[in-house]
C-alpha cells in the first residue's frame, strides 16, 4: 500500500543512522496488529529488514504467556536498574491506581522496555504493535476517577527519562483509529483476548477506554509538538 511505502520512506529519511522504534497506538480493537503487520511486510519488500514484536506471538494460555514475559524481562533488565527505576517512577506517577493493578501495569511496561533493550543493538528498525504509549493508555484507563488528574508535564518528563535510559533517540507512533462499531466487532472476534478490560464489551467500559485513548493521544501530540524525538502518523482503519 502506498501510504505504508510513504511512511517507510519518511522514517528512513528522518532517522538517518540512528536506531529507531516504531509502535502502534490506539483504542483496543482498532487493529494495531493488523496495521503493523501490513507495514512490516511493506517495509521488508521496499526497504529491508525490520524487527517486529507482536502481542499475538505469545501463547494463548495465560499462565504460560505470563511466565514467558517474566523470563524476557529478567533476561533483558536484570542488570539495568536505572531502566527498572524509570519504569517504576512512570507507573507510580498515576496515583489513583490500586496496588495490584499498578503491579500489573508495571510488568506490562517492563515487558515493552525489555523488548526495546534486547533488540536495540540489531541495527534495524524495531516495530511493536503495542509499545510504551499503549502501556500508558492502561495507566490512564485505570487512573480515572475524582482524583485522576495527572500533571501532563510531569508524565512527559518521566517518559523522556525512560527513553533516555533506553537510548531511544527516535520514536515513531502509528496513531490508529476506527469507528466505535468496528471496534466492538473486532473486540468480539479477537483470537487472543488477553486481559484487556474492554473485552467484556460493556458500554461504560468502552467509553472509559475511549476517554483513556483521548488522554493518551493528547499526551503524544504534546510530546511530538515539543520534541523532534517523536513523530506521529495518523492512520484510519
Backbone as a ProteinNet text record, in pm:
[ID]
protein_1_A
[PRIMARY]
XXXXXXXXXXXXXXXXXXXXXXXXXXXXXXXXXXXXXXXXXXXXXXXXXXXXXXXXXXXXXXXXXXXXXXXXXXXXXXXXXXXXXXXXXXXXXXXXXXXXXXXXXXXXXXXXXXXXXXXXXXXXXXXXXXXXXXXXXXXXXXXXXXXXXXXXXXXXXXXXXXXXXXXXXXXXXXXXXXXXXXXXXXXXXXXXXXXXXXXXXXXXXXXXXXXXXXXXXXXXXXXXXXXXXXXXXXXXX
[TERTIARY]
84.3	0	87.7	46.8	129.2	151.4	48.5	62.7	174.5	189.7	294.5	430.8	435.7	562.7	609.6	515.4	549.5	594.6	524.2	563.1	702.3	726.8	857.6	969.4	946.9	1047.7	1070.2	961.6	974	1054.8	1030.5	1103.8	1252.8	1285.3	1425.3	1492	1422.5	1479.4	1500.2	1408.1	1412.2	1515.3	1529.8	1611.5	1760	1796.6	1938	2000.4	2113.3	2183.5	2139.6	2043.4	2002.4	1914.7	1932.2	1841.4	1704.8	1600.3	1467.5	1366.5	1257.2	1147.7	1018.9	936.4	805.2	702.6	596.3	495.7	354.6	265.2	124.5	58.4	-37.1	-114.9	-260.3	-350	-491.6	-578.3	-706	-801.2	-794.4	-804.4	-810.2	-921.5	-888	-985.5	-976.6	-884.8	-875	-797.3	-724.1	-649.4	-502	-441.2	-298.3	-211.5	-238.8	-159.9	-175.5	-295.2	-321.8	-241.7	-245.9	-172.8	-22.5	26.4	170.5	219	136.5	174.2	185.3	90.1	96.9	220.7	247.6	365.5	492.8	499.9	618.5	645	541.4	558.1	598.6	536.8	570.8	713.9	754.5	889.8	993.7	969.4	1063.3	1076.5	965.4	968.1	1038.4	1021.4	1069.4	1205.5	1231.6	1347.1	1442.8	1401.7	1493.4	1441	1530.5	1496.3	1435.1	1339.3	1276.6	1244.7	1264.1	1234	1093.3	1006.5	865.4	829.2	774.4	723.3	572.8	498.8	352.3	301.9	201.2	139	73.6	39.8	-25	71.8	202.5	301.7	315.3	250.8	260.7	157.9	184.3	98.7	-42	-143	-281.9	-314	-239	-261	-204.2	-286.1	-246.4	-122.8	-117.3	-7	123.8	119.9	240.2	283.4	185.8	216	282.7	229.1	283.4	423.4	444.4	576.8	680.9	643.9	736.8	774.1	676.8	703.9	798.3	777	862.6	1006.9	1024.9	1159.7	1228.2	1151.9	1208.3	1250.9	1169.4	1202.7	1330.3	1341.6	1458.8	1586	1577.7	1695.9	1744.2	1648.6	1685.8	1719	1654.9	1664.5	1724.7	1769.2	1821	1937.2	2018.9	2135.7	2118.7	1993.8	1963.8	1872.3	1922.8	1836.2	1785.4	1859.7	1813.8	1689.7	1683	1564.4	1446.1	1469.7	1362.5	1309.2	1399.8	1359.9	1276.5	1316.2	1241.9	1102	1089.8	958.1	871.7	930.2	855.2	807.4	894	857.4	743.9	746.3	640.2	505.8	503.6	378.7	329.6	421.2	384	331.6	352.5	301.7	149.9	89.9	-56.4	-105.9	-150.2	-174.9	-304.9	-399.2	-533.2	-551.5	-444.4	-448.1	-410.7	-486.7	-459.7	-330.6	-279.7	-150.1	-138.5	-237	-230.3	-234.8	-321.9	-331.5	-203.9	-149.7	-25.8	88.5	94.1	197	180.7	56.7	30.7	74.2	45.1	82.9	234.7	300.1	446.1	508.1	457.4	509	487.7	375.2	345.5	447.6	475.8	572.1	713.5	745.8	877.1	896	788.4	796.5	832.4	763.8	792.7	938.6	982.2	1119.8	1220.2	1189.8	1281.3	1293.6	1184.4	1188.6	1275.2	1256.6	1335.4	1483.8	1515.8	1655.5	1720.8	1648.9	1708.8	1731.2	1661.4	1673.9	1736.5	1780.3	1829.4	1965.7	2035.7	2166.8	2159.1	2036.4	2020.7	2042.7	2055.5	2081.6	1976.3	1852.7	1741.2	1621.1	1522.5	1406.8	1335.7	1284.9	1204.3	1060.1	970.7	827.9	751.8	671.7	588.5	442.2	354.5	213.3	152.6	219.7	182.8	311.9	328.5	453	434.2	519.4	521.3	389.1	336.9	216.9	90.4	92.6	-20.4	-19.2	100.9	111.4	61.3	89.7	42	-108.9	-163.5	-310.1	-373.8	-314.6	-368.1	-364.3	-259.5	-249.9	-363.9	-387.7	-497.6	-632	-646.7	-773.3	-801.1	-704.6	-726.5	-717.7	-662.9	-645.6	-766.2	-866.3	-980.4	-1058.1	-1109.5	-1182.9	-1175.7	-1231	-1240	-1102.3	-1002.7	-868.1	-770.2	-819	-741.7	-650.8	-653.5	-574.4	-425.9	-351.7	-206.7	-141.2	-48.4	17.1	85.7	41.3	88.6	238.8	289.2	431.7	517.6	465.7	539.5	548	437.7	437.8	532.9	529.3	618.2	764.9	796.4	932.9	976.5	886.7	920.8	933.5	850.3	862.1	996.3	1033.7	1161.8	1279.4	1267.6	1373	1385.2	1271	1273.5	1334.4	1295	1350.4	1500.6	1545.2	1688.3	1763.1	1707.2	1773.4	1783.6	1684.3	1683.9	1754.4	1810	1884	1796.8	1669.5	1577.8	1583.6	1642	1655.8	1543.5	1479.7	1368.4	1254.8	1135.7	1017.7	905.6	861.3	753.5	625.9	515.8	387.6	288.6	230.6	116.2	-9.4	-72.7	-194.9	-313.4	-359.9	-462.6	-599.6	-698.9	-834.3	-936.6	-1053.2	-1163.7	-1295.4	-1403.2	-1536.3	-1569.1	-1652.8	-1685.9	-1747.1	-1832.6	-1897.4	-1794.3	-1692.3	-1586.5	-1502.9	-1475.9	-1400.6	-1474.5	-1603	-1681.9	-1678.9	-1687.9	-1684.3	-1550.5	-1443	-1310.3	-1283.1	-1329.1	-1311.3	-1386.2	-1500.9	-1581.6	-1512.2	-1439.6	-1384.2	-1234.7	-1176.5	-1033.7	-998.1	-881.1	-831.4	-768.1	-682.1	-620.5	-675.9	-755.8	-823.2	-738.2	-641.4	-556	-637.5	-594	-661.1	-714.9	-738.5	-791	-925.8	-944.3	-1072.2	-1187.5	-1158.4	-1264.6	-1323.9	-1265.9	-1314.2	-1457	-1503	-1639.3	-1745.2	-1705.8	-1790.9	-1902.4	-1891.7	-1991.5	-1975.8	-2088.1	-2087.9	-2003.2	-2019	-1945.1	-1795.7	-1757.3	-1616.2	-1557.4	-1631.8	-1586.3	-1566.1	-1660.2	-1649	-1530.3	-1508.8	-1394.2	-1263.4	-1260.1	-1142.2	-1116.5	-1223.9	-1208.4	-1162.1	-1206	-1156.2	-1005.7	-962.1	-818.6	-740	-800.6	-735.9	-717.8	-820.2	-811.5	-702.7	-698.2	-595.4	-455.1	-436.2	-303.2	-266.7	-364.3	-338.1	-296.8	-361.5	-323.8	-180.5	-142.9	-5.6	94.3	63.6	150.8	168.1	57.2	62.1	141.5	129	206.3	354.9	389.8	530.1	586	507.9	553.9	571.2	485.6	493.3	618.7	660.8	771.3	904.4	908	1031.5	1045.8	1169.3	1197.6	1210.6	1209.1	1226	1102.5	983.7	860.1	804.1	751.4	677.7	554.6	438.4	312	256.9	213.2	141.8	-1.5	-98.9	-239.2	-292.7	-349.2	-396.9	-540.6	-630.5	-770.1	-783.2	-844.1	-856.3	-1001.8
-119.9	0	124.8	222.1	341.7	416.5	424.5	500.6	441.8	309.5	247.5	260	260.3	287.9	429.7	523.6	662.8	679.6	613.4	620.8	560.3	446.5	383.8	474	541.4	631.9	750	803.2	914.1	873	752.6	703	690.7	637	621.9	758.2	850.4	983.5	1059.1	1039.3	1113.1	1056.8	926.5	861.9	862.4	860.5	854.4	725.6	737.5	619.7	584.8	655.4	632.1	507.5	435	324	380.9	315.5	373.3	267.4	317	232.2	285.9	194.9	228.4	151.6	217.1	145.8	187	89.8	116.4	169.1	259.2	310.7	323.6	299.9	319.8	242.3	272	201.1	50.8	-35.7	-179.2	-208.1	-285.4	-318.4	-234.9	-137.4	-55.1	-125.2	-230.8	-303.2	-268.1	-244.4	-208.9	-320.9	-445.2	-557.9	-573.1	-554.3	-563.3	-459	-334.7	-225.9	-250.7	-293	-315.6	-431.6	-534.7	-647.7	-603.5	-522.9	-471.8	-384.8	-298.3	-212.6	-296.2	-397	-483.8	-544.4	-599.8	-664.5	-563.9	-445.7	-341.7	-295	-273.8	-225.9	-327.8	-454.8	-559.4	-565.7	-550.7	-557.1	-436.3	-320.1	-195.3	-149.7	-172.6	-106.7	-200.2	-323.1	-414.2	-468.2	-519.8	-593.4	-502.9	-558.9	-489.8	-593.7	-559.3	-649.4	-618	-718.8	-697.2	-779.4	-712	-779.7	-758	-867.6	-859.3	-928.4	-868.9	-928.6	-1062.4	-1083.1	-1207.5	-1324.5	-1298.9	-1405.7	-1485.8	-1441.9	-1513.7	-1626.4	-1720.9	-1838	-1796.2	-1870.8	-1836.6	-1865.1	-1956.3	-1987.2	-1875.2	-1820.6	-1704.5	-1731.4	-1846.8	-1876.6	-1890.1	-1965	-1982.1	-1848.7	-1769.9	-1639.1	-1547.6	-1544.4	-1458.1	-1502.3	-1632.1	-1684.2	-1647.6	-1659	-1623.4	-1476.4	-1391.2	-1247.7	-1214	-1278	-1252.1	-1294	-1406.2	-1450.3	-1349.1	-1295.3	-1195.8	-1070.1	-1027.7	-909.6	-933.7	-1049.7	-1079.6	-1084.5	-1144.9	-1155.1	-1017.1	-928.9	-800.4	-693.2	-697.8	-584	-617	-741.2	-779.6	-691.1	-649.4	-567.4	-423.8	-379.1	-241.7	-173.2	-150.1	-93.3	46.1	123.7	259	254.9	156.1	141.5	92.8	-2.7	-51.1	63.3	145.4	259.5	360	385.3	478.7	426.3	295	233.2	252.8	224.7	236.1	379.2	476.4	616.1	660	613.3	649.2	590	462.7	398.8	458.7	485.7	536.5	679.7	750.1	887.4	892	778.2	769.1	724.6	821.3	798.5	724.2	726.5	675.8	530.4	452.2	311.9	224.8	117.9	26.4	-50.2	-106.5	-171.2	-288.4	-379.9	-497.4	-458.5	-363.7	-316.9	-245.2	-165.8	-93.3	-190.3	-301.9	-402.4	-463.8	-491.2	-546.8	-449.5	-321.7	-220.1	-203.2	-214.5	-206.4	-320.7	-442.7	-557	-538.8	-479	-453.8	-357.7	-247.7	-150.1	-207.8	-286.5	-351.8	-446.2	-512.8	-600.7	-521.1	-408.8	-324.2	-277.1	-232.8	-185.8	-296.7	-416.8	-529.4	-564.2	-552.8	-579.6	-475.6	-349.8	-243	-260.2	-287.5	-301.4	-422.7	-534.2	-657.9	-651.8	-563.5	-559.4	-430.1	-342.6	-213.8	-223.5	-333.8	-349.2	-427.3	-446.8	-523.7	-437.8	-308.3	-214.9	-224.1	-241.4	-232.9	-182.2	-123.6	-68.4	-175.2	-132.8	-220.7	-173.7	-264.2	-235	-312.7	-241.4	-305.4	-269.5	-370.4	-337.1	-278.8	-297.7	-230.7	-190.4	-61	-13	70	167.1	249.7	322.5	382.3	463.5	379.7	255.8	168	128	112.1	85.8	205	324.4	445.1	457.6	411.7	407.6	332.5	218.4	140.3	220.2	299.3	382.3	483.9	550.6	646.5	577.3	458.1	386	356.6	300.5	260.4	377.7	489.1	603.6	695.9	670.1	760	762.2	879.5	896.7	1040.2	1067.4	1204.8	1264.8	1179.2	1229.3	1183.5	1176.5	1111.2	1204.4	1332.9	1425.5	1404.2	1377.1	1359.4	1475	1547.8	1660.3	1614.3	1668.2	1623.5	1642.8	1758.1	1786.6	1690.9	1649.4	1555.3	1418.3	1373.5	1244.9	1250	1360.1	1376	1369.4	1434.3	1431.3	1288.5	1210.2	1073.4	984	1007	930.2	958.8	1085.2	1120.9	1060.9	1055.3	992.6	843.9	777.5	635.6	616.5	699	689.9	715.2	810.1	837.7	715.5	652.7	536.7	420.7	409.7	300.4	338.5	461.8	510.4	517	550.2	565.5	709.9	732.1	867.9	905.7	804.8	829.9	732.4	787.1	704.3	748.7	656.8	684.4	615.8	689.9	639.2	623.4	503.6	483.1	504.1	619.4	650.6	597	477.2	405.7	431.7	459.5	484.2	415.1	385.7	321	371.4	347.3	377.8	285.5	334.1	257.6	121.8	115.7	-10.1	-111.9	-64.1	-152.1	-204.7	-117	-158	-268.6	-252.3	-352.6	-487	-484.2	-607	-677.2	-603.4	-663.5	-719.1	-647.8	-698.9	-831	-843.1	-964.6	-1083.2	-1058	-1166.5	-1188.7	-1130.3	-1148.6	-1294.3	-1334.5	-1470.9	-1482.7	-1384.9	-1381	-1260.9	-1284.1	-1174.2	-1109.5	-1182.8	-1123.4	-1080.5	-970.4	-923.2	-781.8	-738.3	-603.8	-587.2	-477.5	-456.7	-436.3	-406.7	-380.5	-507.9	-622.8	-747.8	-780.9	-726.5	-752.1	-682	-578.7	-507.4	-425	-397.4	-311.2	-168.3	-100.6	33.7	130.1	126.2	218.9	193.7	67.3	31.7	76.4	57.1	101.4	252.8	325.4	472.1	515.7	444.2	475.1	452.1	344.5	317.4	426.5	477	584.3	713.7	737.5	854.2	840.4	718.8	695	714.7	675.8	696.7	845.2	924.1	1069.2	1130.4	1088.7	1141.5	1107.7	982.5	940.6	1008.7	1021.3	1088.6	1233.9	1302.7	1441.2	1448.1	1349	1340.7	1322.3	1230.2	1204	1328.6	1394.6	1511.4	1625.8	1642.2	1747.1	1715.2	1588.4	1549.8	1568.1	1528.1	1540.3	1685.4	1771.7	1914.1	1978.2	1930.2	1993.6	1921.3	1812.2	1734.7	1672.4	1670.7	1604.8	1453.9	1404.7	1261.6	1183.3	1242.3	1174.8	1227	1134.6	1170.6	1080.6	1139.3	1067.8	1053.9	931	904.6	864.6	941.2	914.3	820.1	706.2	603.2	566.5	580.5	538.7	393.9	312.9	170.5	127
0	0	0	-79.5	-97.8	33.6	118.7	242.8	328.8	329.4	411.2	345.2	211.9	145.3	176.1	173.4	202.7	347.4	440.1	581.2	600.9	536	547.5	498	386.1	332.7	426.2	483	577.9	699.9	750.1	866.8	835.6	719.6	681	664.9	598.9	576.4	707.5	802.1	928.4	1024.7	1026.1	1128.9	1096.8	969.3	935.1	986	1056	1108.6	1250.7	1305.7	1443.7	1453.5	1564.6	1592.4	1628.9	1582.8	1599.9	1640.4	1701.7	1744.6	1682.3	1634.1	1578.9	1660.6	1703.6	1781.9	1743.8	1754.3	1731.1	1856.8	1836.9	1949.6	1905.7	1999.6	1971.3	2067.3	2065.3	2149.3	2119.3	2221.3	2192.6	2091.8	1989.3	1886.3	1759.8	1753.8	1632.7	1522	1555.6	1454	1448	1563.6	1566.7	1509	1547.2	1497.8	1347.3	1298.2	1154.3	1077.5	1124.9	1059.4	1064.5	1180.1	1195.8	1109	1093.6	1008.1	862.1	816.1	678.8	660.7	758.9	748.1	746.9	832.5	836.4	699.1	637.5	507.5	400.3	403.4	305.9	323.4	448.8	476.7	430.8	458.7	417.8	266.7	195.3	49.8	-12.1	49.9	-10.7	41.4	171.5	232.8	305.8	335	401.2	532.6	613.2	734.2	841.8	915.4	1028.6	1135.4	1260.9	1372.2	1423.3	1426	1462.4	1585.2	1685	1803.8	1811.3	1816.6	1824.4	1949.6	2010.7	2129	2095.2	1967.2	1925.4	1918.1	1931.3	1921.6	2050.3	2158.3	2284.7	2290.8	2380.3	2395.1	2437.6	2391.1	2423.5	2570.3	2632.6	2773.7	2860.1	2950.1	3029.7	3114.9	3181.9	3272.5	3194.4	3084.8	3002.7	2943.4	2899	2839.9	2941.7	3063.5	3168.2	3209.1	3222.4	3259.8	3154.6	3027.4	2920	2922.8	2952.9	2959.2	3075.4	3190	3306	3277.5	3210.2	3173.8	3082	2986.9	2895.7	2970.6	3066.3	3146.8	3226.6	3290.4	3372.6	3287.6	3170.1	3083.8	3038	3007.1	2948.3	3051.3	3168.4	3260.1	3396.2	3415	3545.7	3588.4	3492.4	3524.1	3472.8	3465.2	3420.7	3521.7	3645.1	3749.1	3715.4	3639	3605.2	3516	3426.5	3341.9	3424.7	3513	3601.3	3686.9	3739.7	3822.1	3741.2	3617.4	3532.9	3502.9	3483.2	3465.1	3588.4	3704.9	3830.8	3854.2	3830.4	3855	3762.6	3637.8	3543.9	3586.7	3618	3661.1	3792.8	3883.3	4015.4	4010.9	3900.8	3889.3	3876.1	3845.8	3839.6	3977.7	4056.8	4199.5	4229.4	4136.3	4165.5	4120.5	4126.4	4084.9	4203.4	4225.3	4335.7	4317.9	4427.4	4427.6	4331.9	4331.8	4245.6	4098.5	4066.2	3927.4	3886	3977.1	3946.1	3918.9	3991.6	3967.2	3828.3	3789.7	3656.5	3547.2	3567.3	3468.8	3463	3578.7	3581.8	3502.7	3520.3	3445.7	3296	3259.1	3118.1	3057.3	3129.1	3078.9	3080.8	3181.8	3186.2	3067.9	3027.7	2910.8	2786.1	2765.5	2649.5	2654.2	2771.7	2786.2	2758.2	2802.8	2782.9	2634.6	2561.2	2416.8	2346.8	2383.3	2322.2	2353.7	2479.7	2520.7	2454.9	2448.5	2396.6	2246.4	2176.6	2029.9	1978.2	2066.6	2019.9	1952.8	1967.7	1904.4	1773.2	1721.9	1597.8	1473.8	1490.2	1380.7	1270.1	1311.2	1218.3	1296.1	1226.8	1299.2	1381.7	1497.5	1583	1577.4	1541.4	1531.1	1637.2	1717.5	1820.4	1794.3	1796.9	1779.2	1907.7	2020	2144.8	2215.9	2238.2	2295	2420.5	2435.5	2556.3	2577	2471.7	2489.5	2504.1	2455.4	2484.3	2631	2687.8	2831.2	2911.9	2864.2	2931.5	2917	2804	2788.1	2905.4	2941.4	3053.2	3183.2	3201.1	3321.7	3325.4	3214.2	3209	3230.7	3175.7	3191.8	3339.5	3408.5	3547.4	3644.6	3602.3	3690.5	3692.6	3611.2	3602.7	3734.4	3769.9	3894.4	3941.4	4056.6	4106.1	4134.9	4158	4186.4	4077.8	3953.6	3848.6	3769.9	3797.3	3716.6	3742.8	3635.6	3644.3	3569.6	3633.9	3565.5	3437.1	3325	3194.5	3178.2	3217.9	3201.9	3284.6	3399.4	3483.8	3415.9	3357.8	3287.5	3168.4	3093.3	2978	3022.1	3133	3185.5	3217.1	3278	3315.1	3191.9	3090.4	2965.8	2899.5	2894.1	2833.3	2910.2	3041.7	3121.1	3087.2	3069.1	3032.7	2894	2798.6	2663.9	2664.6	2746.3	2758.8	2811.9	2914.3	2974.2	2875	2786.5	2687.9	2558.6	2553.4	2436.4	2311.3	2329.9	2216.4	2169.5	2053.2	2001	1905.6	1842.6	1751.8	1781.7	1802.3	1829.1	1736.6	1651.4	1556.8	1606	1604.9	1655.7	1541.2	1527.4	1439.4	1524.2	1509.3	1584.5	1504.7	1541.9	1466.5	1529.8	1445.9	1496.5	1407.8	1466	1394.7	1451.7	1378.8	1430.2	1547.9	1637.3	1757.9	1723.5	1622.2	1583.7	1534.9	1464.7	1414.9	1532.2	1627.1	1746	1821	1840.3	1911.8	1839.4	1706.9	1628.3	1642.5	1638.3	1648.5	1787.5	1891.6	2027.2	2045.2	1981.3	1991.9	1926.8	1817.4	1736.6	1755.8	1860.7	1884.3	1904.5	1846.3	1868.5	2006.7	2041.3	2174.3	2247.2	2349.6	2417.4	2524.5	2578.4	2680.1	2801	2863.3	2984.9	2969.6	2846.8	2826	2895.3	2971.3	3039.6	2943.3	2816.2	2719.1	2661.5	2694.5	2636.5	2678.2	2791.9	2836.9	2755.2	2679.4	2583.7	2649.5	2780.7	2843.7	2791.3	2771.6	2714.7	2797.4	2929.4	3015.2	3007.4	2995	2987.1	2853.7	2745.9	2614	2613.3	2670.2	2675.1	2760.2	2869.1	2955	2879.6	2800.6	2719.9	2617.6	2557.6	2459.3	2525.5	2648.7	2723.5	2748.6	2782.6	2804.5	2675.1	2563.4	2433.3	2406.2	2435	2415.1	2502.6	2628.6	2720.1	2671	2630.1	2584.6	2453.5	2365.5	2236.8	2259.4	2351.5	2381.9	2433.5	2513.7	2565	2449.9	2359.8	2245	2159.5	2129.7	2041.6	2104.5	2236.5	2303.2	2298.8	2320.6	2314.7	2173.8	2072.6	1934.5	1893.3	1947.2	1914.4	1973	2090.3	2162.1	2149.3	2072.4	2064.3	1925.8	1875.4	1747.9	1764	1888.1	1910.9	1863.9	1874.8	1839.3	1707.6	1627.4	1508.1	1501	1470.4	1472.1	1331.3	1296.1	1171.3	1207	1158.9	1187.6	1080.2	1124.3	1032.3	1067.1	972.1	989.6	942.9	1025.2	992.1	1005.8
[MASK]
+++++++++++++++++++++++++++++++++++++++++++++++++++++++++++++++++++++++++++++++++++++++++++++++++++++++++++++++++++++++++++++++++++++++++++++++++++++++++++++++++++++++++++++++++++++++++++++++++++++++++++++++++++++++++++++++++++++++++++++

